[in-house]
Short mmCIF file of C-alpha atoms in Angstrom, two decimals:
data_model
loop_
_atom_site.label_atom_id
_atom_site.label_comp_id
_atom_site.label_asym_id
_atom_site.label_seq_id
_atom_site.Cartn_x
_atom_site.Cartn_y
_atom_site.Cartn_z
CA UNK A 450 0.00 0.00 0.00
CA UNK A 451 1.35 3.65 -0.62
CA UNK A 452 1.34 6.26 1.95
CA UNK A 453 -1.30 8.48 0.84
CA UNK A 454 -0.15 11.06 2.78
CA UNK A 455 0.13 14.72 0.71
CA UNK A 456 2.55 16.38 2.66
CA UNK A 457 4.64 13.16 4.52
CA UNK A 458 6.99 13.44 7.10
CA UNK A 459 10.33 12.26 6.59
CA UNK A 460 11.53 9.85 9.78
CA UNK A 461 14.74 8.81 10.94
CA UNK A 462 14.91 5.97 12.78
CA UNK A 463 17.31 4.73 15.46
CA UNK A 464 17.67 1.63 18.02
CA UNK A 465 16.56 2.93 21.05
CA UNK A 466 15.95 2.27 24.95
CA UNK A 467 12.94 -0.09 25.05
CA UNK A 468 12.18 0.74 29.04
CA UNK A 469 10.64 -1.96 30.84
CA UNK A 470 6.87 -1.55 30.76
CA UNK A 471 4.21 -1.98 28.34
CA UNK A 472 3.65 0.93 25.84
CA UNK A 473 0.23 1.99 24.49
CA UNK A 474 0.33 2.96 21.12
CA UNK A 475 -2.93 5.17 20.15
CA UNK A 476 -3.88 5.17 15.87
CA UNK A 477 -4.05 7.92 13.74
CA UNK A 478 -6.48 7.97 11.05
CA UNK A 479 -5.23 8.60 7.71
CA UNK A 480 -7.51 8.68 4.47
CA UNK A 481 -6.65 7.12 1.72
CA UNK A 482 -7.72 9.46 -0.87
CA UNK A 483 -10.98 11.28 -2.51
CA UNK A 484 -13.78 11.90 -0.53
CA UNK A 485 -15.07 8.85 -0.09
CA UNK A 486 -12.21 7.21 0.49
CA UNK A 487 -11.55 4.72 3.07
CA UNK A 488 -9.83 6.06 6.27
CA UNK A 489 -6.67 3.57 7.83
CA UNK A 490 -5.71 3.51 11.19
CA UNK A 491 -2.11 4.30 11.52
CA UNK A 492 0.01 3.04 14.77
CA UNK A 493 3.47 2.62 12.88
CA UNK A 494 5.32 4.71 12.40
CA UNK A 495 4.54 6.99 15.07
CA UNK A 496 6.66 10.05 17.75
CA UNK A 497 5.82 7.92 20.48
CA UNK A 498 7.60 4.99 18.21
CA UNK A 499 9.36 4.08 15.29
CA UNK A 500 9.84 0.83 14.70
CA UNK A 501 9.21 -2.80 16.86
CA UNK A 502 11.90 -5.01 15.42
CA UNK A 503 12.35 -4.24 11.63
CA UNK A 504 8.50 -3.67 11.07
CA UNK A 505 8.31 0.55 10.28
CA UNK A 506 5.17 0.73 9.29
CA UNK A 507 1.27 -0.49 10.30
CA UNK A 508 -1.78 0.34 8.51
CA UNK A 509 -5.21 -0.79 9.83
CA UNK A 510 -8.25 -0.75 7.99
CA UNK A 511 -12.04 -1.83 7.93
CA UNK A 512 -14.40 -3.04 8.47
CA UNK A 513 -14.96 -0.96 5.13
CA UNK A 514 -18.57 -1.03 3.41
CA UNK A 515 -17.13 -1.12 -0.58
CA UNK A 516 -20.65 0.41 -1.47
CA UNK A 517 -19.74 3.40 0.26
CA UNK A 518 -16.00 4.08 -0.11
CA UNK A 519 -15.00 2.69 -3.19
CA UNK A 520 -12.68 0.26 -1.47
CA UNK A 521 -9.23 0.05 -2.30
CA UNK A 522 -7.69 1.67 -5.17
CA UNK A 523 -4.03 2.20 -5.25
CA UNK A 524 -2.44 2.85 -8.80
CA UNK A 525 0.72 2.06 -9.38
CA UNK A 526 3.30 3.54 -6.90
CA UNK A 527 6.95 2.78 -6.06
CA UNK A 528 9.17 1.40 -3.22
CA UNK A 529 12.42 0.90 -2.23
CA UNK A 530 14.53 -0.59 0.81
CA UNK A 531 11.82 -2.78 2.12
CA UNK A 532 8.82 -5.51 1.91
CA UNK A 533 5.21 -5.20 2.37
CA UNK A 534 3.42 -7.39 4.24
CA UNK A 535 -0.28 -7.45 3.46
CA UNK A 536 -2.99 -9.72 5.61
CA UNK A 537 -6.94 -9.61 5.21
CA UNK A 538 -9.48 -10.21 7.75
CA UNK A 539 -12.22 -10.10 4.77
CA UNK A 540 -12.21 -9.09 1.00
CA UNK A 541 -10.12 -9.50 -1.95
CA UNK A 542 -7.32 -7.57 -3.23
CA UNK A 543 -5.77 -7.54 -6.75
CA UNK A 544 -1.53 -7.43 -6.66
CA UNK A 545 0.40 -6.23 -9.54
CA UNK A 546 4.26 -5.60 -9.57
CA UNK A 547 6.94 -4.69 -12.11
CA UNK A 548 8.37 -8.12 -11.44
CA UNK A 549 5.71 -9.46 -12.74
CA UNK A 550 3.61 -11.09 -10.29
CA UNK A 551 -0.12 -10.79 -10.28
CA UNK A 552 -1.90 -12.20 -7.20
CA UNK A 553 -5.03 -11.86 -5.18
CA UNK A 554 -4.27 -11.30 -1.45
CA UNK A 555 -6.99 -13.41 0.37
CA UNK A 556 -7.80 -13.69 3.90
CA UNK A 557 -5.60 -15.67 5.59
CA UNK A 558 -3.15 -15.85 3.26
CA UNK A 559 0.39 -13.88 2.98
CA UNK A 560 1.34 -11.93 0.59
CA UNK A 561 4.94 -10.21 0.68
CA UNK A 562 6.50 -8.50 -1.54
CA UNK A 563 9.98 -7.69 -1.69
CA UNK A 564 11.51 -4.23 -3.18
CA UNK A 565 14.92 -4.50 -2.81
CA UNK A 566 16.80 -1.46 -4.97
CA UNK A 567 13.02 -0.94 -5.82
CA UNK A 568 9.81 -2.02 -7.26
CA UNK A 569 6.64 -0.66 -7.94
CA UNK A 570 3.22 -2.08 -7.63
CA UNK A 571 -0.78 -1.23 -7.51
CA UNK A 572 -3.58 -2.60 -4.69
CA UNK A 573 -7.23 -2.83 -5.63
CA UNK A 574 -10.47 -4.40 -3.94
CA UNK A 575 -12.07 -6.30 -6.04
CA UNK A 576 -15.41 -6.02 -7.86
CA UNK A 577 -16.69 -9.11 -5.29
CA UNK A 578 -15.47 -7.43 -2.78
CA UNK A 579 -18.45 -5.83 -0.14
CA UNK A 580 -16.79 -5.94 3.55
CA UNK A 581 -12.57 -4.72 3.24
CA UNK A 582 -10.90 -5.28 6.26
CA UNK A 583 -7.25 -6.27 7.04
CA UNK A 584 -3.74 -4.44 7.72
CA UNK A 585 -0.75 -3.33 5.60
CA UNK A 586 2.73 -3.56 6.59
CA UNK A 587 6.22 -2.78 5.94
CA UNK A 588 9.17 -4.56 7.16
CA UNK A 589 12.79 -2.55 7.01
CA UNK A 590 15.72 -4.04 5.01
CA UNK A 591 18.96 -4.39 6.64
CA UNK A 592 22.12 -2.77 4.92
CA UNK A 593 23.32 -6.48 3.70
CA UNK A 594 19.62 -6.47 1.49
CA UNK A 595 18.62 -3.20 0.72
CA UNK A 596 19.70 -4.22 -2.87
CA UNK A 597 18.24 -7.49 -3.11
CA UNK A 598 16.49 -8.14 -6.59
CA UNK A 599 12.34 -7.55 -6.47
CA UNK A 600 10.40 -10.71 -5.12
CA UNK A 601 7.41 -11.82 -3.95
CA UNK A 602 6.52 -14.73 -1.84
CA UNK A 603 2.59 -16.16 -1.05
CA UNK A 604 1.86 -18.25 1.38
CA UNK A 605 -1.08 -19.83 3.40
CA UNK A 606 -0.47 -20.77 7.13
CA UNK A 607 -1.91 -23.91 8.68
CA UNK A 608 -4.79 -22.91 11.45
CA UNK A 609 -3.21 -24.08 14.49
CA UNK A 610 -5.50 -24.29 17.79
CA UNK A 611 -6.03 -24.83 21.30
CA UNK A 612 -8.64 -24.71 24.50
CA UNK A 613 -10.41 -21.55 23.22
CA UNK A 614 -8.03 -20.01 20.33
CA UNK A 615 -6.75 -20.40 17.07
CA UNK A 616 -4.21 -18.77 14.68
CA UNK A 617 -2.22 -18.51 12.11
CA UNK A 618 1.96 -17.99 12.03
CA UNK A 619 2.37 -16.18 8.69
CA UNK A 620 5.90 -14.75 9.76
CA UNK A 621 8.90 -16.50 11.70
CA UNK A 622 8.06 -18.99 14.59
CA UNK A 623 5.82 -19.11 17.28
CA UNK A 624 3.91 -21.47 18.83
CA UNK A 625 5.43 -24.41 17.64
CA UNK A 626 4.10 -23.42 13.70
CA UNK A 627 6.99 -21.79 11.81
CA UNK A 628 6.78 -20.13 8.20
CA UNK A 629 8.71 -21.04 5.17
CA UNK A 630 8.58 -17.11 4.12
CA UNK A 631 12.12 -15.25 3.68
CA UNK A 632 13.10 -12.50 5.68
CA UNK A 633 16.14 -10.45 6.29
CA UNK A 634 15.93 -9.91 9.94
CA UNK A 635 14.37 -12.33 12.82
CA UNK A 636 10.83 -11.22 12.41
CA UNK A 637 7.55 -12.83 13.71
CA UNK A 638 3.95 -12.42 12.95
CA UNK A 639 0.98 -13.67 14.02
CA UNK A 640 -2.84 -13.60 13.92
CA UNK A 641 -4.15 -15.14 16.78
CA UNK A 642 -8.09 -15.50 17.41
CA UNK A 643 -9.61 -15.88 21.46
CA UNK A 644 -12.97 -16.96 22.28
CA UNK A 645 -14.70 -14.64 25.53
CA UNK A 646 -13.27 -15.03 28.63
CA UNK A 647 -9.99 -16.96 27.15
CA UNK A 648 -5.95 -16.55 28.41
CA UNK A 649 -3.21 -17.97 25.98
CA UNK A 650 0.27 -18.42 27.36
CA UNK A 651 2.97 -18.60 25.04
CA UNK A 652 7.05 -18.63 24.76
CA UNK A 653 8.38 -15.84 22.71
CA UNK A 654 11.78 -14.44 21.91
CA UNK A 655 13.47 -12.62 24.61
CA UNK A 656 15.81 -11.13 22.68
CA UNK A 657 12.73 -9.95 20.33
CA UNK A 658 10.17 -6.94 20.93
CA UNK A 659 6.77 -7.21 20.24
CA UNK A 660 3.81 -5.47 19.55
CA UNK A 661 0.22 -6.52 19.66
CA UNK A 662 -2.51 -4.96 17.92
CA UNK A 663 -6.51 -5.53 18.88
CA UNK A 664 -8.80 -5.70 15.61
CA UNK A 665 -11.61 -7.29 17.16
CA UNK A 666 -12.70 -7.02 20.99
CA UNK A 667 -10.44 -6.02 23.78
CA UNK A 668 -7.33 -7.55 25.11
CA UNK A 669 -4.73 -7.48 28.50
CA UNK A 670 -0.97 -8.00 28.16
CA UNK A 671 1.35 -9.42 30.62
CA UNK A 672 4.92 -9.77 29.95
CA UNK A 673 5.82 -13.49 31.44
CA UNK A 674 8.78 -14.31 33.59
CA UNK A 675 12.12 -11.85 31.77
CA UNK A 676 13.23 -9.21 33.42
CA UNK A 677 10.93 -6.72 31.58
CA UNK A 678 7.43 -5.57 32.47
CA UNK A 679 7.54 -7.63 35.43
CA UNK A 680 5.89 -10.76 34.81
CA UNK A 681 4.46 -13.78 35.77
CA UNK A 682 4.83 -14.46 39.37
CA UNK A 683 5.95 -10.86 40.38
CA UNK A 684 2.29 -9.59 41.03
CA UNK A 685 2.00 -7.60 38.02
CA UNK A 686 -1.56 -6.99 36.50
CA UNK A 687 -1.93 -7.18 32.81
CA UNK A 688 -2.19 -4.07 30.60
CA UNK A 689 -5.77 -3.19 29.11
CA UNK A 690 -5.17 -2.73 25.36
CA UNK A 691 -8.63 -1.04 23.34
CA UNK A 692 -9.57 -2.10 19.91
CA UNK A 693 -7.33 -0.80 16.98
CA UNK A 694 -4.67 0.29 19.58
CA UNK A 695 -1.23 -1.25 19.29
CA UNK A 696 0.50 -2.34 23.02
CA UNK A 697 4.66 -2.54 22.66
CA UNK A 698 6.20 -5.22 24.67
CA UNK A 699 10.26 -4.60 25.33
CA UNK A 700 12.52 -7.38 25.00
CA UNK A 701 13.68 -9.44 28.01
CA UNK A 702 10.41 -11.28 28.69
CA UNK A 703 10.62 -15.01 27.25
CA UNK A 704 6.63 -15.54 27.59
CA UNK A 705 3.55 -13.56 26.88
CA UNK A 706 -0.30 -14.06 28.39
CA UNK A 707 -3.35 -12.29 26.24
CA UNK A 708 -6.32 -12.38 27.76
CA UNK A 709 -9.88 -11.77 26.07
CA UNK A 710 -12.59 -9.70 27.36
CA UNK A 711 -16.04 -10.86 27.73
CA UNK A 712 -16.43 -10.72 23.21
CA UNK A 713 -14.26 -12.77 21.02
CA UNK A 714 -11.15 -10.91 20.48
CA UNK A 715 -8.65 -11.07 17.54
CA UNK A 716 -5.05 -9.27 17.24
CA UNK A 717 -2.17 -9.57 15.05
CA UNK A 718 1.09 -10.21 17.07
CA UNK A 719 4.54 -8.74 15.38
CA UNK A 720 7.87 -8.83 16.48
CA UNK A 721 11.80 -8.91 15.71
CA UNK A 722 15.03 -8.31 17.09
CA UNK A 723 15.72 -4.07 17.42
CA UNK A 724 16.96 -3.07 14.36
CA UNK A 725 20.07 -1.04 14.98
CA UNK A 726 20.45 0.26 11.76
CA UNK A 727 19.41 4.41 11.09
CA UNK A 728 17.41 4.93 8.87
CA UNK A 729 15.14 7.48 6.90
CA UNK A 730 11.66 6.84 6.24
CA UNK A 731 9.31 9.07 3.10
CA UNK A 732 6.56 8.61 1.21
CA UNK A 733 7.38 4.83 -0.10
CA UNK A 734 10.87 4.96 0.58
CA UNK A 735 13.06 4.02 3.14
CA UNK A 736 17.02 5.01 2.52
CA UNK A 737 20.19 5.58 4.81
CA UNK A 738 20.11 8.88 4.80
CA UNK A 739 18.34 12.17 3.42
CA UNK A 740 20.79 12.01 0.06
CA UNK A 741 18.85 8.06 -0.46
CA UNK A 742 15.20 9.52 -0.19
CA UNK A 743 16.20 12.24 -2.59
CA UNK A 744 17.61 10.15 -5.39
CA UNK A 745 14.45 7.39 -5.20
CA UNK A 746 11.92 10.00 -5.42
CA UNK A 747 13.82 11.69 -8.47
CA UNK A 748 14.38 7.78 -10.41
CA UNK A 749 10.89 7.39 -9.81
CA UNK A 750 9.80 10.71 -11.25
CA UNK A 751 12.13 10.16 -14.46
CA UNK A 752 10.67 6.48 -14.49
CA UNK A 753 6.79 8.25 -15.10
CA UNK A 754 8.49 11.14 -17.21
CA UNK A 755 10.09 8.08 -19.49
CA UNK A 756 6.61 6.41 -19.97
CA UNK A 757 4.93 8.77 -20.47
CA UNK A 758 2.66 10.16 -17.68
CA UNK A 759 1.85 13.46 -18.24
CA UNK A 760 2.10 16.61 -15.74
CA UNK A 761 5.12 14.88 -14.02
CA UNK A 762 7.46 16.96 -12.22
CA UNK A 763 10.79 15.90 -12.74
CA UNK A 764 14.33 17.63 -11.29
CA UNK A 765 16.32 16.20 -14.73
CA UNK A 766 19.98 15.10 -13.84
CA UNK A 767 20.85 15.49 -9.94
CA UNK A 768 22.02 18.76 -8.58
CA UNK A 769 20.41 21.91 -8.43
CA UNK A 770 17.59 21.40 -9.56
CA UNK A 771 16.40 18.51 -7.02
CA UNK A 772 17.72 21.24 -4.13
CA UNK A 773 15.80 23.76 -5.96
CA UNK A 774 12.93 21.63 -4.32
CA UNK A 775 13.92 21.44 -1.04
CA UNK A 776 16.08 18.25 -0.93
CA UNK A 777 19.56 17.79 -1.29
CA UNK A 778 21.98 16.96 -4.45
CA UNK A 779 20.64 13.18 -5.35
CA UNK A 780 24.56 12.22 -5.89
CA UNK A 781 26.29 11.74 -9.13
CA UNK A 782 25.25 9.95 -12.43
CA UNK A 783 22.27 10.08 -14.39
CA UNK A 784 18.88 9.40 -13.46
CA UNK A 785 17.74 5.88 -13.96
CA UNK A 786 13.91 5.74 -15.58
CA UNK A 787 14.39 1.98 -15.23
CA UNK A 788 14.90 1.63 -11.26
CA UNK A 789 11.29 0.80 -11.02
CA UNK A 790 9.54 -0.72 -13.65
CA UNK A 791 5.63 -0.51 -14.00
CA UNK A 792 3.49 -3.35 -13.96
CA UNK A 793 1.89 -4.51 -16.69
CA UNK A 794 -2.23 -4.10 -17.69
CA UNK A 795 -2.56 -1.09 -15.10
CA UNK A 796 -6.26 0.39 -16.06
CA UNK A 797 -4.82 4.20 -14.52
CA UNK A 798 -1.94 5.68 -14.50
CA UNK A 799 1.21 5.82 -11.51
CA UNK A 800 1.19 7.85 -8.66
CA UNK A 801 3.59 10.46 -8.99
CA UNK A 802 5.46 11.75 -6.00
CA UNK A 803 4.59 14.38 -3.37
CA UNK A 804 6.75 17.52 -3.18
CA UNK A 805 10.05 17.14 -1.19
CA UNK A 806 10.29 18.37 2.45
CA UNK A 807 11.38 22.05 2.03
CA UNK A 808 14.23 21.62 4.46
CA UNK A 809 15.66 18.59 6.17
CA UNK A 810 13.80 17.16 9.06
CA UNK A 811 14.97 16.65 12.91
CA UNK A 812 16.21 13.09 13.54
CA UNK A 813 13.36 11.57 15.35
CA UNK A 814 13.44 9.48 18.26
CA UNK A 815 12.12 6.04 19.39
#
């Protein structure tokens, strides 16, 4: 999915000080476009936080009535320095990439795409499609994969149950069901379902942060055993998390109890080892530094410019005329209108790019 904000912020993210309690993570809506556009609920990235292991970015949506937004309907946009992650609740959404896959994303089933150097792709409901409801993610690359070639992986998790839940593992290991699916980073994530009334106790990672994030009900946390949040044993009560909030769990806790309220209750679980790398997050792409963010958003502008796409701003070779904008020299060499690609049988045209920060951005912190 493409940030549909006009004016985004750009983000630079650092390893940080977890702290040792639980961390309530309120969403912010963003819209997605048009009038009647469907709204998302944004908890990543956020001030309050940046990133829980490698995943930067978590987008929330539905239930959405189709007959009254429009649904989905991404064009074409690009990406660079990372892979999406997109899960569905309910509804259908059509996938095309420049690498050429073309895939429906289906409840219950992953699909992740990978951008590497950079990729470019378009998300839309489909005509079946009355109830949309699911999440959007984006997982950083490290340094050693930032430049891996464009992929994209599908896969469908085995159910796995117990006394009063269910779930699926679509991400990493947990719960004794692990998932075939490539990363770059040790990553989990989870959808796990509770009937009323129901506490699941489970090992995790301790060397892993997590966050949790209630879609359906209402949840409590508690950290088990560790020496974080003060666990099982210690007299610590679990932490009340509301629907479409997003509760942070530090690392040093090597179990974790959810707890449903008196409705059935469903929340994704995500989680990875602190990424230590800096980075800068805008629009679609996520670079090193300032200099990266610059030269993506100009490739991608040449990229439309090459193909065609009329009333596309575009700096020409890198220098003054990309600081003219507001952003720095994009570093030598040409432009390259190939970076990208464009998938194939698009019915509109690409997104082009917002306008450039006028001036560099604080650092922001975790």
């Amino acid at each position: 999915m493409s940030n549909p904000e006009v004016e985004p912020r750009e983000t630079e993210c650092t390893a940080a000080s977890a702290g040792r309690g639980i961390q309530i993570i309120e969403p912010r809506d963003v819209p997605l476009g048009g009038l009647r556009a469907m709204d998302v609920r944004r908890t990543l990235p956020q001030r309050a936080r940046s990133l829980i292991g490698a995943w930067c970015f978590l987008d929330h949506y539905g239930p959405d009535d189709v007959a009254e937004t429009g649904g989905m309907n991404v064009p074409a946009h690009p990406h660079t320095g990372l892979q999406t992650v997109s899960w569905l609740f309910s509804g259908e959404i059509e996938h095309r990439d420049s690498a050429g896959f073309h895939a429906m994303v289906r409840p219950g089933e992953l699909n992740l795409m990978t951008a590497g150097n950079g990729i470019s792709h378009s998300e839309r409901s489909t005509p079946e499609t009355t109830i949309l409801h699911g999440a959007q993610l984006w997982v950083v690359l490290p340094e050693s994969a930032r430049h891996e070639p464009r992929g994209f992986a599908h896969y469908e998790p085995p159910v796995i149950a117990g006394p009063g839940w269910a779930g699926q593992v679509f991400l990493g290991e947990l719960l004794d069901s692990e998932s075939p699916v490539t990363t770059y980073t040790p990553l989990v994530g989870a959808e796990i379902r509770l009937e009323p009334g129901t506490a699941l106790e489970f090992g995790i990672d301790p060397d892993f942060e997590h966050g949790v994030l209630v879609d359906v009900g209402e949840a409590a946390v508690l950290p088990l055993a560790g020496d974080a949040g003060a666990g099982s044993g210690s007299g610590a009560s679990p932490t009340s998390v509301a629907k479409d909030h997003l509760a942070y769990v530090p690392p040093g806790s090597d179990g974790l109890r959810i707890e449903a309220g008196d409705a059935p209750t469903r929340v994704l679980l995500i989680g990875g080892e602190p990424f230590a790398e800096s980075i800068v997050m805008w629009w679609n792409f996520i670079g090193r530094d300032h200099e990266d963010v610059v030269r993506a958003r100009a490739d991608w502008q040449a990229q439309l410019a090459a193909a065609g796409v009329a009333d596309v701003a575009v700096e020409g070779a890198p220098g003054p005329a990309v600081a003219a904008e507001g952003g720095r020299d994009a570093g030598a060499g040409e432009l390259d209108p190939d970076r990208y690609g464009l998938p194939d049988g698009e019915p509109e045209p690409p997104l082009s790019a917002p306008p450039l920060p006028i001036a560099r951005l604080k650092p922001r912190e975790q």
